[in-house]
PDB file of C-alpha atoms in Angstrom:
ATOM      1  CA  UNK A  57     155.883 103.189 105.054  1.00 42.00           C
ATOM      2  CA  UNK A  58     159.560 104.188 105.105  1.00 48.00           C
ATOM      3  CA  UNK A  59     158.899 106.880 102.509  1.00 48.00           C
ATOM      4  CA  UNK A  60     157.545 110.414 102.287  1.00 51.00           C
ATOM      5  CA  UNK A  61     155.875 109.803  98.939  1.00 52.00           C
ATOM      6  CA  UNK A  62     152.065 109.972  99.455  1.00 57.00           C
ATOM      7  CA  UNK A  63     151.155 106.485  98.263  1.00 54.00           C
ATOM      8  CA  UNK A  64     147.470 105.497  98.504  1.00 59.00           C
ATOM      9  CA  UNK A  65     146.301 103.439 101.471  1.00 60.00           C
ATOM     10  CA  UNK A  66     146.660  99.680 101.250  1.00 63.00           C
ATOM     11  CA  UNK A  67     143.335  98.186 102.233  1.00 67.00           C
ATOM     12  CA  UNK A  68     142.075  94.634 102.616  1.00 66.00           C
ATOM     13  CA  UNK A  69     138.332  93.930 102.621  1.00 68.00           C
ATOM     14  CA  UNK A  70     136.722  90.594 103.437  1.00 66.00           C
ATOM     15  CA  UNK A  71     133.026  89.734 103.432  1.00 70.00           C
ATOM     16  CA  UNK A  72     132.533  86.749 105.720  1.00 63.00           C
ATOM     17  CA  UNK A  73     128.790  86.951 106.474  1.00 69.00           C
ATOM     18  CA  UNK A  74     125.975  87.630 104.006  1.00 73.00           C
ATOM     19  CA  UNK A  75     122.188  87.553 104.404  1.00 71.00           C
ATOM     20  CA  UNK A  76     119.694  87.769 101.554  1.00 72.00           C
ATOM     21  CA  UNK A  77     116.098  87.961 102.792  1.00 69.00           C
ATOM     22  CA  UNK A  78     112.815  89.303 101.497  1.00 68.00           C
ATOM     23  CA  UNK A  79     111.634  92.143 103.795  1.00 65.00           C
ATOM     24  CA  UNK A  80     108.008  91.605 102.758  1.00 63.00           C
ATOM     25  CA  UNK A  81     108.077  88.191 104.450  1.00 67.00           C
ATOM     26  CA  UNK A  82     108.113  90.085 107.769  1.00 66.00           C
ATOM     27  CA  UNK A  83     105.292  92.491 106.874  1.00 69.00           C
ATOM     28  CA  UNK A  84     101.697  91.448 107.462  1.00 64.00           C
ATOM     29  CA  UNK A  85      98.955  92.035 104.907  1.00 62.00           C
ATOM     30  CA  UNK A  86     100.962  94.250 102.583  1.00 65.00           C
ATOM     31  CA  UNK A  87     103.015  93.891  99.452  1.00 66.00           C
ATOM     32  CA  UNK A  88     103.968  97.548  99.099  1.00 71.00           C
ATOM     33  CA  UNK A  89     105.863  99.933 101.374  1.00 72.00           C
ATOM     34  CA  UNK A  90     103.828 103.092 101.954  1.00 78.00           C
ATOM     35  CA  UNK A  91     105.401 106.534 101.890  1.00 83.00           C
ATOM     36  CA  UNK A  92     105.850 108.214 105.289  1.00 87.00           C
ATOM     37  CA  UNK A  93     105.335 105.007 107.293  1.00 82.00           C
ATOM     38  CA  UNK A  94     108.010 103.373 109.457  1.00 81.00           C
ATOM     39  CA  UNK A  95     108.588  99.627 109.224  1.00 76.00           C
ATOM     40  CA  UNK A  96     110.659  97.594 111.677  1.00 77.00           C
ATOM     41  CA  UNK A  97     112.192  94.376 110.382  1.00 76.00           C
ATOM     42  CA  UNK A  98     114.327  92.224 112.713  1.00 75.00           C
ATOM     43  CA  UNK A  99     117.825  91.308 111.585  1.00 77.00           C
ATOM     44  CA  UNK A 100     119.841  89.026 113.856  1.00 78.00           C
ATOM     45  CA  UNK A 101     123.555  88.695 113.103  1.00 78.00           C
ATOM     46  CA  UNK A 102     125.543  85.926 114.728  1.00 80.00           C
ATOM     47  CA  UNK A 103     129.178  86.919 114.317  1.00 83.00           C
ATOM     48  CA  UNK A 104     131.473  83.870 114.071  1.00 82.00           C
ATOM     49  CA  UNK A 105     134.553  83.724 116.280  1.00 83.00           C
ATOM     50  CA  UNK A 106     136.680  82.395 113.426  1.00 86.00           C
ATOM     51  CA  UNK A 107     137.414  83.546 109.897  1.00 85.00           C
ATOM     52  CA  UNK A 108     136.984  81.239 106.890  1.00 82.00           C
ATOM     53  CA  UNK A 109     139.886  78.849 106.324  1.00 82.00           C
ATOM     54  CA  UNK A 110     140.924  80.676 103.142  1.00 82.00           C
ATOM     55  CA  UNK A 111     141.343  83.952 105.043  1.00 83.00           C
ATOM     56  CA  UNK A 112     144.890  82.862 105.970  1.00 88.00           C
ATOM     57  CA  UNK A 113     146.547  81.149 103.045  1.00 88.00           C
ATOM     58  CA  UNK A 114     150.151  82.262 103.502  1.00 90.00           C
ATOM     59  CA  UNK A 115     152.921  80.143 105.014  1.00 91.00           C
ATOM     60  CA  UNK A 116     153.074  80.066 108.831  1.00 92.00           C
ATOM     61  CA  UNK A 117     155.897  78.841 111.029  1.00 90.00           C
ATOM     62  CA  UNK A 118     153.626  76.347 112.844  1.00 91.00           C
ATOM     63  CA  UNK A 119     149.942  75.286 113.009  1.00 91.00           C
ATOM     64  CA  UNK A 120     149.370  77.309 116.192  1.00 91.00           C
ATOM     65  CA  UNK A 121     150.180  80.551 114.365  1.00 92.00           C
ATOM     66  CA  UNK A 122     147.797  79.581 111.556  1.00 92.00           C
ATOM     67  CA  UNK A 123     145.004  78.968 114.066  1.00 92.00           C
ATOM     68  CA  UNK A 124     145.778  82.296 115.732  1.00 92.00           C
ATOM     69  CA  UNK A 125     145.451  84.059 112.371  1.00 93.00           C
ATOM     70  CA  UNK A 126     142.030  82.483 111.819  1.00 92.00           C
ATOM     71  CA  UNK A 127     140.619  83.863 115.068  1.00 92.00           C
ATOM     72  CA  UNK A 128     138.476  86.927 114.600  1.00 91.00           C
ATOM     73  CA  UNK A 129     140.621  89.978 115.487  1.00 92.00           C
ATOM     74  CA  UNK A 130     139.219  92.740 117.667  1.00 93.00           C
ATOM     75  CA  UNK A 131     138.102  96.114 116.342  1.00 92.00           C
ATOM     76  CA  UNK A 132     141.093  98.425 116.148  1.00 92.00           C
ATOM     77  CA  UNK A 133     140.792 102.092 115.227  1.00 87.00           C
ATOM     78  CA  UNK A 134     142.126 105.407 116.496  1.00 78.00           C
ATOM     79  CA  UNK A 135     138.824 107.012 115.504  1.00 74.00           C
ATOM     80  CA  UNK A 136     135.932 106.997 117.965  1.00 66.00           C
ATOM     81  CA  UNK A 137     132.630 108.763 118.493  1.00 62.00           C
ATOM     82  CA  UNK A 138     133.588 109.495 122.092  1.00 67.00           C
ATOM     83  CA  UNK A 139     136.213 112.219 122.688  1.00 64.00           C
ATOM     84  CA  UNK A 140     139.424 111.137 124.415  1.00 67.00           C
ATOM     85  CA  UNK A 141     138.359 107.466 124.326  1.00 75.00           C
ATOM     86  CA  UNK A 142     140.577 105.553 121.924  1.00 85.00           C
ATOM     87  CA  UNK A 143     142.325 102.198 121.850  1.00 92.00           C
ATOM     88  CA  UNK A 144     145.918 103.465 121.481  1.00 93.00           C
ATOM     89  CA  UNK A 145     146.204 102.204 117.919  1.00 91.00           C
ATOM     90  CA  UNK A 146     147.991 103.929 115.018  1.00 90.00           C
ATOM     91  CA  UNK A 147     146.298 105.586 112.077  1.00 86.00           C
ATOM     92  CA  UNK A 148     148.295 103.301 109.781  1.00 85.00           C
ATOM     93  CA  UNK A 149     146.640 100.083 111.001  1.00 86.00           C
ATOM     94  CA  UNK A 150     142.899  99.728 111.519  1.00 87.00           C
ATOM     95  CA  UNK A 151     140.504  96.785 111.766  1.00 90.00           C
ATOM     96  CA  UNK A 152     136.974  98.022 111.127  1.00 88.00           C
ATOM     97  CA  UNK A 153     133.751  96.007 111.039  1.00 88.00           C
ATOM     98  CA  UNK A 154     130.507  97.259 109.543  1.00 87.00           C
ATOM     99  CA  UNK A 155     127.055  96.065 108.519  1.00 86.00           C
ATOM    100  CA  UNK A 156     126.299  97.121 104.949  1.00 85.00           C
ATOM    101  CA  UNK A 157     122.570  97.380 104.243  1.00 85.00           C
ATOM    102  CA  UNK A 158     121.221  97.509 100.704  1.00 84.00           C
ATOM    103  CA  UNK A 159     117.520  97.711  99.782  1.00 80.00           C
ATOM    104  CA  UNK A 160     116.569  96.615  96.279  1.00 79.00           C
ATOM    105  CA  UNK A 161     113.366  97.105  94.300  1.00 77.00           C
ATOM    106  CA  UNK A 162     112.428  94.310  91.954  1.00 72.00           C
ATOM    107  CA  UNK A 163     111.179  95.510  88.566  1.00 70.00           C
ATOM    108  CA  UNK A 164     108.678  92.967  87.300  1.00 64.00           C
ATOM    109  CA  UNK A 165     108.554  94.289  83.762  1.00 64.00           C
ATOM    110  CA  UNK A 166     112.267  94.451  82.970  1.00 64.00           C
ATOM    111  CA  UNK A 167     113.177  91.497  85.180  1.00 64.00           C
ATOM    112  CA  UNK A 168     115.912  93.494  86.869  1.00 73.00           C
ATOM    113  CA  UNK A 169     116.425  94.989  90.333  1.00 78.00           C
ATOM    114  CA  UNK A 170     117.098  98.615  91.177  1.00 82.00           C
ATOM    115  CA  UNK A 171     119.024  99.776  94.231  1.00 84.00           C
ATOM    116  CA  UNK A 172     116.812 102.015  96.368  1.00 82.00           C
ATOM    117  CA  UNK A 173     118.823 102.581  99.514  1.00 85.00           C
ATOM    118  CA  UNK A 174     122.299 101.747 100.832  1.00 90.00           C
ATOM    119  CA  UNK A 175     123.756 102.405 104.275  1.00 91.00           C
ATOM    120  CA  UNK A 176     126.799 101.359 106.300  1.00 89.00           C
ATOM    121  CA  UNK A 177     126.647 100.867 110.067  1.00 88.00           C
ATOM    122  CA  UNK A 178     129.997 100.473 111.872  1.00 87.00           C
ATOM    123  CA  UNK A 179     130.026  98.025 114.788  1.00 87.00           C
ATOM    124  CA  UNK A 180     132.545  97.329 117.534  1.00 88.00           C
ATOM    125  CA  UNK A 181     133.571  93.692 117.917  1.00 90.00           C
ATOM    126  CA  UNK A 182     135.398  92.312 120.951  1.00 90.00           C
ATOM    127  CA  UNK A 183     135.925  88.585 120.311  1.00 90.00           C
ATOM    128  CA  UNK A 184     136.099  86.126 123.159  1.00 89.00           C
ATOM    129  CA  UNK A 185     139.666  85.036 123.843  1.00 88.00           C
ATOM    130  CA  UNK A 186     140.801  82.395 126.288  1.00 89.00           C
ATOM    131  CA  UNK A 187     143.885  82.945 128.401  1.00 91.00           C
ATOM    132  CA  UNK A 188     147.044  81.471 126.870  1.00 90.00           C
ATOM    133  CA  UNK A 189     150.083  80.074 128.614  1.00 89.00           C
ATOM    134  CA  UNK A 190     152.702  82.656 129.683  1.00 91.00           C
ATOM    135  CA  UNK A 191     155.024  83.558 126.840  1.00 87.00           C
ATOM    136  CA  UNK A 192     158.724  82.787 126.961  1.00 86.00           C
ATOM    137  CA  UNK A 193     160.775  85.952 127.337  1.00 87.00           C
ATOM    138  CA  UNK A 194     164.457  85.632 126.358  1.00 83.00           C
ATOM    139  CA  UNK A 195     167.083  87.472 128.358  1.00 80.00           C
ATOM    140  CA  UNK A 196     167.705  89.852 125.447  1.00 80.00           C
ATOM    141  CA  UNK A 197     164.373  91.501 124.683  1.00 83.00           C
ATOM    142  CA  UNK A 198     163.544  94.898 123.268  1.00 83.00           C
ATOM    143  CA  UNK A 199     160.110  95.335 124.858  1.00 88.00           C
ATOM    144  CA  UNK A 200     159.918  93.005 127.885  1.00 93.00           C
ATOM    145  CA  UNK A 201     162.161  92.976 130.941  1.00 93.00           C
ATOM    146  CA  UNK A 202     161.284  90.477 133.669  1.00 95.00           C
ATOM    147  CA  UNK A 203     164.463  91.019 135.669  1.00 95.00           C
ATOM    148  CA  UNK A 204     166.509  94.120 136.450  1.00 95.00           C
ATOM    149  CA  UNK A 205     169.620  94.772 138.553  1.00 95.00           C
ATOM    150  CA  UNK A 206     171.027  98.029 139.817  1.00 93.00           C
ATOM    151  CA  UNK A 207     173.929  99.080 142.055  1.00 92.00           C
ATOM    152  CA  UNK A 208     172.807 101.060 145.104  1.00 89.00           C
ATOM    153  CA  UNK A 209     175.241 103.947 145.661  1.00 84.00           C
ATOM    154  CA  UNK A 210     175.700 106.840 148.097  1.00 81.00           C
ATOM    155  CA  UNK A 211     177.665 110.076 148.210  1.00 73.00           C
ATOM    156  CA  UNK A 212     179.432 112.178 145.617  1.00 72.00           C
ATOM    157  CA  UNK A 213     181.919 109.382 144.969  1.00 71.00           C
ATOM    158  CA  UNK A 214     179.014 106.946 144.507  1.00 74.00           C
ATOM    159  CA  UNK A 215     180.223 104.302 146.915  1.00 83.00           C
ATOM    160  CA  UNK A 216     178.505 101.026 146.135  1.00 87.00           C
ATOM    161  CA  UNK A 217     176.392  99.936 149.102  1.00 88.00           C
ATOM    162  CA  UNK A 218     174.940  96.826 147.505  1.00 91.00           C
ATOM    163  CA  UNK A 219     173.102  95.280 144.584  1.00 93.00           C
ATOM    164  CA  UNK A 220     169.321  95.644 144.195  1.00 95.00           C
ATOM    165  CA  UNK A 221     167.430  93.170 142.009  1.00 97.00           C
ATOM    166  CA  UNK A 222     163.769  93.220 140.953  1.00 97.00           C
ATOM    167  CA  UNK A 223     162.044  90.387 139.098  1.00 96.00           C
ATOM    168  CA  UNK A 224     158.526  89.418 138.110  1.00 96.00           C
ATOM    169  CA  UNK A 225     156.531  87.010 135.928  1.00 95.00           C
ATOM    170  CA  UNK A 226     153.557  87.271 133.609  1.00 95.00           C
ATOM    171  CA  UNK A 227     150.450  87.759 135.787  1.00 94.00           C
ATOM    172  CA  UNK A 228     146.979  86.283 135.227  1.00 93.00           C
ATOM    173  CA  UNK A 229     145.209  87.765 132.225  1.00 93.00           C
ATOM    174  CA  UNK A 230     143.044  90.856 132.596  1.00 92.00           C
ATOM    175  CA  UNK A 231     139.459  89.723 132.026  1.00 89.00           C
ATOM    176  CA  UNK A 232     137.325  92.443 130.462  1.00 87.00           C
ATOM    177  CA  UNK A 233     134.119  90.541 131.254  1.00 75.00           C
ATOM    178  CA  UNK A 234     134.674  88.883 134.602  1.00 60.00           C
ATOM    179  CA  UNK A 235     132.206  86.113 135.591  1.00 54.00           C
ATOM    180  CA  UNK A 236     132.222  87.533 139.126  1.00 53.00           C
ATOM    181  CA  UNK A 237     129.835  90.505 139.566  1.00 47.00           C
ATOM    182  CA  UNK A 238     131.208  93.895 140.629  1.00 46.00           C
ATOM    183  CA  UNK A 239     134.800  92.837 139.809  1.00 53.00           C
ATOM    184  CA  UNK A 240     137.142  95.543 138.606  1.00 64.00           C
ATOM    185  CA  UNK A 241     139.017  95.052 135.350  1.00 69.00           C
ATOM    186  CA  UNK A 242     142.350  94.332 136.968  1.00 82.00           C
ATOM    187  CA  UNK A 243     145.127  91.870 137.637  1.00 88.00           C
ATOM    188  CA  UNK A 244     147.689  91.390 140.384  1.00 90.00           C
ATOM    189  CA  UNK A 245     151.375  91.829 139.675  1.00 92.00           C
ATOM    190  CA  UNK A 246     153.877  90.137 141.970  1.00 94.00           C
ATOM    191  CA  UNK A 247     157.341  91.703 142.180  1.00 95.00           C
ATOM    192  CA  UNK A 248     160.205  90.040 144.042  1.00 96.00           C
ATOM    193  CA  UNK A 249     162.995  92.215 145.458  1.00 96.00           C
ATOM    194  CA  UNK A 250     166.464  91.144 146.547  1.00 96.00           C
ATOM    195  CA  UNK A 251     169.159  93.347 148.086  1.00 95.00           C
ATOM    196  CA  UNK A 252     172.693  92.091 148.669  1.00 93.00           C
ATOM    197  CA  UNK A 253     174.748  94.624 150.691  1.00 91.00           C
ATOM    198  CA  UNK A 254     178.491  95.005 150.378  1.00 87.00           C
ATOM    199  CA  UNK A 255     178.794  95.357 154.186  1.00 79.00           C
ATOM    200  CA  UNK A 256     177.131  93.430 156.983  1.00 71.00           C
ATOM    201  CA  UNK A 257     175.637  96.473 158.702  1.00 68.00           C
ATOM    202  CA  UNK A 258     174.143  97.939 155.569  1.00 78.00           C
ATOM    203  CA  UNK A 259     170.305  98.063 155.576  1.00 85.00           C
ATOM    204  CA  UNK A 260     168.133  97.792 152.434  1.00 90.00           C
ATOM    205  CA  UNK A 261     166.813 100.938 150.716  1.00 90.00           C
ATOM    206  CA  UNK A 262     163.374 102.347 151.473  1.00 88.00           C
ATOM    207  CA  UNK A 263     160.690 102.076 148.804  1.00 88.00           C
ATOM    208  CA  UNK A 264     159.041 105.467 148.268  1.00 86.00           C
ATOM    209  CA  UNK A 265     156.554 104.924 145.453  1.00 87.00           C
ATOM    210  CA  UNK A 266     155.563 102.656 142.589  1.00 89.00           C
ATOM    211  CA  UNK A 267     154.398 103.743 139.144  1.00 90.00           C
ATOM    212  CA  UNK A 268     152.540 101.494 136.696  1.00 92.00           C
ATOM    213  CA  UNK A 269     151.840 101.997 133.001  1.00 94.00           C
ATOM    214  CA  UNK A 270     150.022  99.805 130.513  1.00 94.00           C
ATOM    215  CA  UNK A 271     151.892  99.754 127.224  1.00 95.00           C
ATOM    216  CA  UNK A 272     149.799  98.870 124.157  1.00 95.00           C
ATOM    217  CA  UNK A 273     151.967  97.598 121.306  1.00 94.00           C
ATOM    218  CA  UNK A 274     150.601  97.224 117.778  1.00 94.00           C
ATOM    219  CA  UNK A 275     152.560  95.346 115.112  1.00 92.00           C
ATOM    220  CA  UNK A 276     151.440  95.753 111.509  1.00 90.00           C
ATOM    221  CA  UNK A 277     152.661  95.405 107.973  1.00 86.00           C
ATOM    222  CA  UNK A 278     151.868  94.993 104.317  1.00 85.00           C
ATOM    223  CA  UNK A 279     153.411  91.525 104.383  1.00 86.00           C
ATOM    224  CA  UNK A 280     151.808  88.750 106.478  1.00 88.00           C
ATOM    225  CA  UNK A 281     153.555  87.744 109.691  1.00 89.00           C
ATOM    226  CA  UNK A 282     154.709  84.142 109.437  1.00 89.00           C
ATOM    227  CA  UNK A 283     155.176  84.003 113.206  1.00 88.00           C
ATOM    228  CA  UNK A 284     154.418  86.121 116.240  1.00 86.00           C
ATOM    229  CA  UNK A 285     156.474  89.331 116.040  1.00 85.00           C
ATOM    230  CA  UNK A 286     159.944  88.602 117.412  1.00 81.00           C
ATOM    231  CA  UNK A 287     160.304  91.109 120.231  1.00 79.00           C
ATOM    232  CA  UNK A 288     163.932  90.219 120.849  1.00 76.00           C
ATOM    233  CA  UNK A 289     165.292  90.908 117.368  1.00 75.00           C
ATOM    234  CA  UNK A 290     163.575  93.455 115.135  1.00 77.00           C
ATOM    235  CA  UNK A 291     166.102  92.710 112.390  1.00 73.00           C
ATOM    236  CA  UNK A 292     164.013  89.601 111.604  1.00 75.00           C
ATOM    237  CA  UNK A 293     161.106  91.797 110.512  1.00 81.00           C
ATOM    238  CA  UNK A 294     160.543  92.502 106.863  1.00 77.00           C
ATOM    239  CA  UNK A 295     161.036  95.931 105.319  1.00 78.00           C
ATOM    240  CA  UNK A 296     157.241  96.340 105.104  1.00 81.00           C
ATOM    241  CA  UNK A 297     156.526  95.558 108.772  1.00 85.00           C
ATOM    242  CA  UNK A 298     156.393  98.152 111.535  1.00 87.00           C
ATOM    243  CA  UNK A 299     155.565  98.828 115.192  1.00 88.00           C
ATOM    244  CA  UNK A 300     153.573 101.385 117.205  1.00 92.00           C
ATOM    245  CA  UNK A 301     153.382 101.879 120.963  1.00 92.00           C
ATOM    246  CA  UNK A 302     151.331 104.040 123.316  1.00 93.00           C
ATOM    247  CA  UNK A 303     150.789 103.865 127.067  1.00 93.00           C
ATOM    248  CA  UNK A 304     148.276 104.823 129.723  1.00 92.00           C
ATOM    249  CA  UNK A 305     149.028 105.356 133.414  1.00 91.00           C
ATOM    250  CA  UNK A 306     147.586 102.770 135.793  1.00 87.00           C
ATOM    251  CA  UNK A 307     146.766 103.210 139.455  1.00 75.00           C
ATOM    252  CA  UNK A 308     147.428 100.750 142.248  1.00 61.00           C
ATOM    253  CA  UNK A 309     144.477  99.775 144.419  1.00 52.00           C
ATOM    254  CA  UNK A 310     146.419 100.262 147.629  1.00 55.00           C
ATOM    255  CA  UNK A 311     149.694 101.661 148.934  1.00 65.00           C
ATOM    256  CA  UNK A 312     152.759  99.577 148.245  1.00 71.00           C
ATOM    257  CA  UNK A 313     154.338  98.270 151.442  1.00 76.00           C
ATOM    258  CA  UNK A 314     157.683  96.461 151.646  1.00 85.00           C
ATOM    259  CA  UNK A 315     158.555  94.107 154.493  1.00 90.00           C
ATOM    260  CA  UNK A 316     162.213  93.198 154.129  1.00 93.00           C
ATOM    261  CA  UNK A 317     163.322  89.840 155.509  1.00 93.00           C
ATOM    262  CA  UNK A 318     166.939  88.920 156.239  1.00 89.00           C
ATOM    263  CA  UNK A 319     168.509  85.580 155.416  1.00 90.00           C
ATOM    264  CA  UNK A 320     172.039  84.277 155.213  1.00 88.00           C
ATOM    265  CA  UNK A 321     173.746  83.112 152.016  1.00 85.00           C
ATOM    266  CA  UNK A 322     177.300  81.816 152.313  1.00 81.00           C
ATOM    267  CA  UNK A 323     177.735  83.689 155.569  1.00 79.00           C
ATOM    268  CA  UNK A 324     176.523  86.992 154.138  1.00 85.00           C
ATOM    269  CA  UNK A 325     173.244  88.753 154.959  1.00 88.00           C
ATOM    270  CA  UNK A 326     170.779  89.106 152.059  1.00 93.00           C
ATOM    271  CA  UNK A 327     167.432  90.928 152.221  1.00 94.00           C
ATOM    272  CA  UNK A 328     164.360  89.795 150.284  1.00 96.00           C
ATOM    273  CA  UNK A 329     160.829  91.143 149.927  1.00 95.00           C
ATOM    274  CA  UNK A 330     157.746  90.662 147.725  1.00 94.00           C
ATOM    275  CA  UNK A 331     155.205  93.168 146.491  1.00 91.00           C
ATOM    276  CA  UNK A 332     151.696  92.282 145.329  1.00 89.00           C
ATOM    277  CA  UNK A 333     150.246  95.202 143.423  1.00 86.00           C
ATOM    278  CA  UNK A 334     146.657  95.034 142.103  1.00 83.00           C
ATOM    279  CA  UNK A 335     146.403  97.385 139.127  1.00 81.00           C
ATOM    280  CA  UNK A 336     143.194  98.435 137.355  1.00 85.00           C
ATOM    281  CA  UNK A 337     142.541  99.697 133.828  1.00 88.00           C
ATOM    282  CA  UNK A 338     141.324 103.308 133.471  1.00 87.00           C
ATOM    283  CA  UNK A 339     137.886 103.771 131.932  1.00 85.00           C
ATOM    284  CA  UNK A 340     138.914 106.502 129.468  1.00 85.00           C
ATOM    285  CA  UNK A 341     140.488 104.014 127.044  1.00 88.00           C
ATOM    286  CA  UNK A 342     139.267 101.054 124.997  1.00 90.00           C
ATOM    287  CA  UNK A 343     141.252  97.848 125.268  1.00 92.00           C
ATOM    288  CA  UNK A 344     141.057  95.430 122.308  1.00 94.00           C
ATOM    289  CA  UNK A 345     141.842  91.896 123.366  1.00 94.00           C
ATOM    290  CA  UNK A 346     145.290  90.473 122.718  1.00 95.00           C
ATOM    291  CA  UNK A 347     145.368  88.989 119.207  1.00 94.00           C
ATOM    292  CA  UNK A 348     147.654  87.997 116.344  1.00 93.00           C
ATOM    293  CA  UNK A 349     146.250  88.220 112.816  1.00 92.00           C
ATOM    294  CA  UNK A 350     147.944  87.967 109.447  1.00 90.00           C
ATOM    295  CA  UNK A 351     148.696  91.683 109.138  1.00 90.00           C
ATOM    296  CA  UNK A 352     148.082  93.162 112.602  1.00 92.00           C
ATOM    297  CA  UNK A 353     148.957  92.052 116.146  1.00 93.00           C
ATOM    298  CA  UNK A 354     148.157  93.687 119.500  1.00 94.00           C
ATOM    299  CA  UNK A 355     150.016  92.827 122.712  1.00 94.00           C
ATOM    300  CA  UNK A 356     150.358  94.520 126.096  1.00 96.00           C
ATOM    301  CA  UNK A 357     152.953  95.003 128.816  1.00 95.00           C
ATOM    302  CA  UNK A 358     152.878  96.560 132.288  1.00 95.00           C
ATOM    303  CA  UNK A 359     155.774  98.972 132.844  1.00 95.00           C
ATOM    304  CA  UNK A 360     156.782  99.182 136.526  1.00 94.00           C
ATOM    305  CA  UNK A 361     158.963 101.903 138.039  1.00 93.00           C
ATOM    306  CA  UNK A 362     159.969 101.434 141.689  1.00 93.00           C
ATOM    307  CA  UNK A 363     161.361 104.572 143.342  1.00 91.00           C
ATOM    308  CA  UNK A 364     163.597 104.092 146.381  1.00 90.00           C
ATOM    309  CA  UNK A 365     165.938 106.029 148.650  1.00 87.00           C
ATOM    310  CA  UNK A 366     169.103 104.901 150.403  1.00 85.00           C
ATOM    311  CA  UNK A 367     168.801 104.665 154.181  1.00 75.00           C
ATOM    312  CA  UNK A 368     169.620 107.920 156.009  1.00 64.00           C
ATOM    313  CA  UNK A 369     169.812 109.825 152.731  1.00 65.00           C
ATOM    314  CA  UNK A 370     168.002 113.146 153.143  1.00 61.00           C
ATOM    315  CA  UNK A 371     167.056 113.775 149.517  1.00 72.00           C
ATOM    316  CA  UNK A 372     167.259 112.308 146.059  1.00 75.00           C
ATOM    317  CA  UNK A 373     165.644 109.161 144.725  1.00 86.00           C
ATOM    318  CA  UNK A 374     166.620 106.355 142.413  1.00 90.00           C
ATOM    319  CA  UNK A 375     164.488 103.900 140.469  1.00 93.00           C
ATOM    320  CA  UNK A 376     164.517 100.387 139.048  1.00 95.00           C
ATOM    321  CA  UNK A 377     162.214  99.312 136.202  1.00 95.00           C
ATOM    322  CA  UNK A 378     160.514  96.201 134.802  1.00 96.00           C
ATOM    323  CA  UNK A 379     158.354  95.576 131.749  1.00 95.00           C
ATOM    324  CA  UNK A 380     156.054  92.564 132.216  1.00 96.00           C
ATOM    325  CA  UNK A 381     153.875  91.027 129.457  1.00 95.00           C
ATOM    326  CA  UNK A 382     150.153  90.756 130.211  1.00 95.00           C
ATOM    327  CA  UNK A 383     147.194  89.417 128.227  1.00 95.00           C
ATOM    328  CA  UNK A 384     143.825  91.087 127.895  1.00 94.00           C
ATOM    329  CA  UNK A 385     140.990  88.608 127.375  1.00 92.00           C
ATOM    330  CA  UNK A 386     137.228  88.817 127.081  1.00 86.00           C
TER     331      UNK A 386
END
């Protein structure tokens, strides 16, 4: 990181589940494995939802962060056996789980064991995560924007016709495994619009289209995070901590319609409207649940672009944007 010198990869391995069993206990009427014959032995692995307490031994800013670091993080890897199906993670930060199988032969004469066979089977893990309370987003934020204002102008001289404001809040979490059958993996985003004209006879702009993107943000580093990554001030990060972002385009379930309503504020007309936009996740991506571990964190945001046109304007469009945090749970 921060250098072109080809240093070796920094890797952390942790064995948190081990099973030692005698395969012959599952075989009937035999003490020897015959050549050319297939044997099936059941192995049942119950993966815990929490790491051992010693897995996070560094200093944390509060007990909640320590508990978050002890939750089992989701599988995270840019590599996949399916083409064009990845989880939008960087090559520099991966969380990989595997079952390592070793078969030993016990030598009765020497009293030692000899390794006969060894194999590694990668597995995908998507831990269960409950929905958390909406995060607090400060006014100054690098990655989230819950409120946006823009002057609506017209003509070559860009006469100001009014002020357009868009605002939103963190929506309900996207549930990957919904308890309701036949439910799409989706959530509903509510966007409030407010237009304050400079003249009484001015009408609000017309909404032409809405574009939604899911932004997957991965925070990683060689030094443990003492707190959740501060999205408002990256200067608080250490020199060995970094950030990666990718996005995928989302589609709205129905056309966006705006019904402006007029009200009076201090004797001046103000127009307000609300948009409820159900958005669904595309199937050609994998979506690890939101998590914060010692070295890697994954969070999401929905980027919204609203395209509008000034009334009676023949061509040309303008846009106003928001970036709303959203959780993905399982």
